[in-house]
């Protein structure tokens, strides 16, 4: 079946530290991959996406590369800020019974300390 | 620019009561969906719609009904609330049914407690 596995949180970092949040997936066919971010009290917002193997998505200093050989889409940022504190969700879009559906990971909470 | 609007933001119900969670979008999006978010389980798809008059079940549809009479609105109905339906509910929309490379736009959520 289709699934997304994320590293468990919470992840606590000091400001300017390097961030990696691991995400691996299982899917039939060729899914598109996404990272969404959820700030406290808000809905999810798209952070970045990649639609085919070896694509790199990037936004606001965050990056993730679609690795088909390792079925991974790890999120990285070189220097985190307090404002990056949020919950991060990895997701894939897959065709199922004629329509596309999203499968979300369980989310990873990031806390950045000043 | 309203985007996706959900009402109410908070609601407390007693077991057995019914209610409707409202969702409206002003972006003329074809695809709309409802998710529930529970601790440790991420977001799970309840129902979705690829256009007015067309709805289908997602991963966890039991206990919920939907309809899509207009492009803008996609209400979610709880027929007889149960404590297991205590959750945060999110509505989302996307420009077309082909969400393979398009983002979904999310509302701010409805926090629902069933006593």
XYZ file of C-alpha atoms in Angstrom:
229
model
C 0.000 0.000 0.000
C 0.876 3.675 0.038
C 2.413 5.177 3.166
C 4.683 7.911 4.509
C 7.001 7.487 7.480
C 8.499 10.474 9.280
C 10.966 10.652 12.126
C 9.295 11.082 15.473
C 9.625 14.346 17.291
C 9.796 16.609 18.964
C 13.034 17.939 17.551
C 14.605 20.686 19.662
C 17.419 22.800 18.191
C 19.248 25.979 19.009
C 18.957 28.926 16.653
C 21.311 28.658 13.632
C 21.622 24.871 13.982
C 21.321 22.525 10.983
C 17.989 20.763 10.543
C 17.190 17.393 9.023
C 13.764 15.768 9.235
C 13.694 12.314 7.677
C 10.864 11.130 5.445
C 10.567 7.840 3.568
C 7.673 6.591 1.509
C 6.089 3.530 -0.040
C 4.002 4.021 -3.148
C 2.836 2.341 -6.306
C 3.722 4.216 -9.449
C 5.429 7.603 -9.389
C 4.099 9.851 -6.644
C 4.649 13.559 -6.191
C 6.148 14.492 -2.830
C 5.428 17.466 -0.600
C 6.417 19.090 2.664
C 3.749 21.071 4.488
C 4.217 23.241 7.592
C 1.635 23.913 10.301
C 2.109 26.870 12.624
C 0.225 26.888 15.948
C -3.519 27.378 15.523
C -3.341 27.383 11.731
C -3.959 25.043 8.827
C -1.238 23.424 6.766
C 0.712 25.457 4.212
C 2.745 24.087 1.335
C 6.463 24.493 2.026
C 7.942 22.771 -1.041
C 7.296 19.994 -3.545
C 9.005 17.691 -6.043
C 7.186 15.877 -8.811
C 9.802 13.475 -10.203
C 12.960 11.649 -9.230
C 16.039 13.812 -8.540
C 13.936 16.995 -8.388
C 14.900 19.357 -5.583
C 12.201 21.463 -3.981
C 13.224 24.594 -2.096
C 11.572 27.480 -0.272
C 12.484 29.838 2.581
C 15.886 28.177 3.001
C 14.385 24.677 3.240
C 15.326 21.999 0.701
C 14.345 18.409 -0.053
C 15.446 16.091 -2.883
C 13.246 13.335 -4.344
C 15.381 10.177 -4.064
C 13.717 7.295 -5.887
C 16.502 4.803 -5.138
C 16.106 5.263 -1.380
C 12.392 6.250 -1.506
C 13.184 9.313 0.605
C 12.410 13.031 0.707
C 14.322 14.395 3.694
C 13.808 18.040 4.689
C 16.899 20.147 5.427
C 17.722 23.707 6.425
C 21.185 25.041 7.023
C 20.380 27.515 9.797
C 17.054 27.416 11.630
C 15.357 30.386 13.268
C 12.943 30.617 16.194
C 10.217 31.455 13.657
C 10.672 27.986 12.080
C 9.115 26.375 15.167
C 6.133 24.434 13.804
C 4.936 20.955 12.864
C 6.236 19.633 9.540
C 4.341 17.057 7.478
C 5.702 14.962 4.639
C 3.076 13.864 2.111
C 2.712 12.096 -1.201
C 0.101 12.338 -3.914
C -0.829 9.070 -5.555
C -3.398 7.939 -8.086
C -5.883 5.554 -6.509
C -9.009 4.211 -8.235
C -8.939 6.921 -10.880
C -8.411 9.940 -8.625
C -5.466 11.438 -6.798
C -5.261 11.362 -3.033
C -2.821 12.667 -0.495
C -1.174 10.428 2.090
C 0.320 12.330 5.044
C 2.983 11.351 7.517
C 2.335 11.741 11.237
C 4.145 15.082 11.464
C 7.346 16.168 13.238
C 7.244 18.984 15.761
C 10.247 21.342 15.616
C 11.107 23.691 18.467
C 13.891 26.209 17.954
C 15.360 27.885 21.033
C 16.891 31.376 20.988
C -8.439 37.082 -0.164
C -10.398 34.677 2.054
C -9.125 31.361 0.629
C -10.646 28.416 2.522
C -12.963 29.406 5.367
C -14.103 26.940 8.030
C -16.781 27.531 10.649
C -17.059 27.136 13.551
C -13.504 27.222 14.943
C -14.478 25.381 18.133
C -17.460 23.217 19.037
C -18.458 20.987 21.937
C -21.175 18.393 21.389
C -22.845 15.721 23.453
C -22.824 12.112 22.292
C -25.648 11.514 19.830
C -26.021 15.115 18.689
C -25.667 16.037 15.035
C -23.972 19.020 13.483
C -22.535 20.383 10.247
C -19.036 21.734 9.815
C -18.994 24.398 7.151
C -16.311 24.875 4.501
C -16.274 27.499 1.759
C -13.631 28.506 -0.771
C -13.593 31.533 -3.057
C -10.916 30.374 -5.503
C -13.180 28.436 -7.884
C -11.344 25.225 -7.028
C -12.655 21.924 -8.370
C -11.186 19.612 -5.713
C -12.215 19.833 -2.062
C -11.528 17.482 0.802
C -12.026 16.919 4.518
C -9.369 15.551 6.863
C -9.226 14.793 10.535
C -6.050 15.305 12.521
C -5.422 13.161 15.568
C -2.298 13.014 17.764
C 0.298 10.611 16.396
C -1.760 9.849 13.282
C -1.218 12.782 10.978
C -4.077 13.762 8.669
C -6.539 11.173 7.440
C -8.878 11.722 4.494
C -12.596 11.515 5.351
C -14.347 12.478 2.084
C -13.431 14.350 -1.044
C -15.075 15.916 -4.086
C -13.729 16.446 -7.609
C -16.499 18.859 -8.567
C -20.061 19.974 -7.861
C -22.337 16.961 -7.501
C -19.466 14.466 -7.181
C -18.250 13.104 -3.850
C -16.392 9.998 -2.747
C -15.156 8.323 0.406
C -11.675 8.606 1.781
C -9.856 6.533 4.372
C -12.172 7.103 7.372
C -15.696 7.957 6.101
C -17.847 6.158 8.690
C -20.101 8.470 10.696
C -19.741 11.381 8.252
C -21.743 12.607 5.262
C -20.875 15.220 2.656
C -22.536 16.925 -0.283
C -21.292 19.336 -2.941
C -24.185 21.300 -4.418
C -21.989 24.255 -5.433
C -18.330 24.686 -6.373
C -17.766 26.922 -3.336
C -19.222 24.886 -0.456
C -18.398 21.446 0.931
C -20.114 20.851 4.310
C -19.289 17.868 6.517
C -22.153 16.378 8.554
C -21.839 14.325 11.705
C -25.057 12.326 11.938
C -24.775 11.075 15.532
C -21.642 12.305 17.284
C -19.448 9.819 19.139
C -16.472 10.483 21.462
C -14.207 8.825 18.850
C -14.963 11.756 16.551
C -13.240 14.207 18.882
C -10.565 15.675 16.621
C -9.407 18.684 14.662
C -11.038 18.831 11.233
C -9.458 20.491 8.209
C -11.016 21.363 4.891
C -8.764 21.795 1.868
C -9.133 22.711 -1.797
C -7.077 22.459 -4.960
C -7.572 23.956 -8.433
C -8.293 20.662 -10.186
C -8.935 16.991 -9.463
C -5.361 16.301 -10.592
C -3.619 17.107 -7.323
C -0.516 15.183 -8.363
C 1.562 18.343 -8.625
C -0.697 21.009 -7.183
C -0.770 22.092 -3.549
C -3.850 21.890 -1.414
C -4.998 25.069 0.350
C -6.104 24.422 3.922
C -8.530 26.186 6.211
C -7.579 26.972 9.815
C -9.476 23.987 11.184
C -12.407 23.210 13.484
C -11.606 21.788 16.912
C -14.456 19.447 17.870
C -14.963 17.807 21.264
C -17.608 15.145 21.852
C -18.550 14.545 25.483
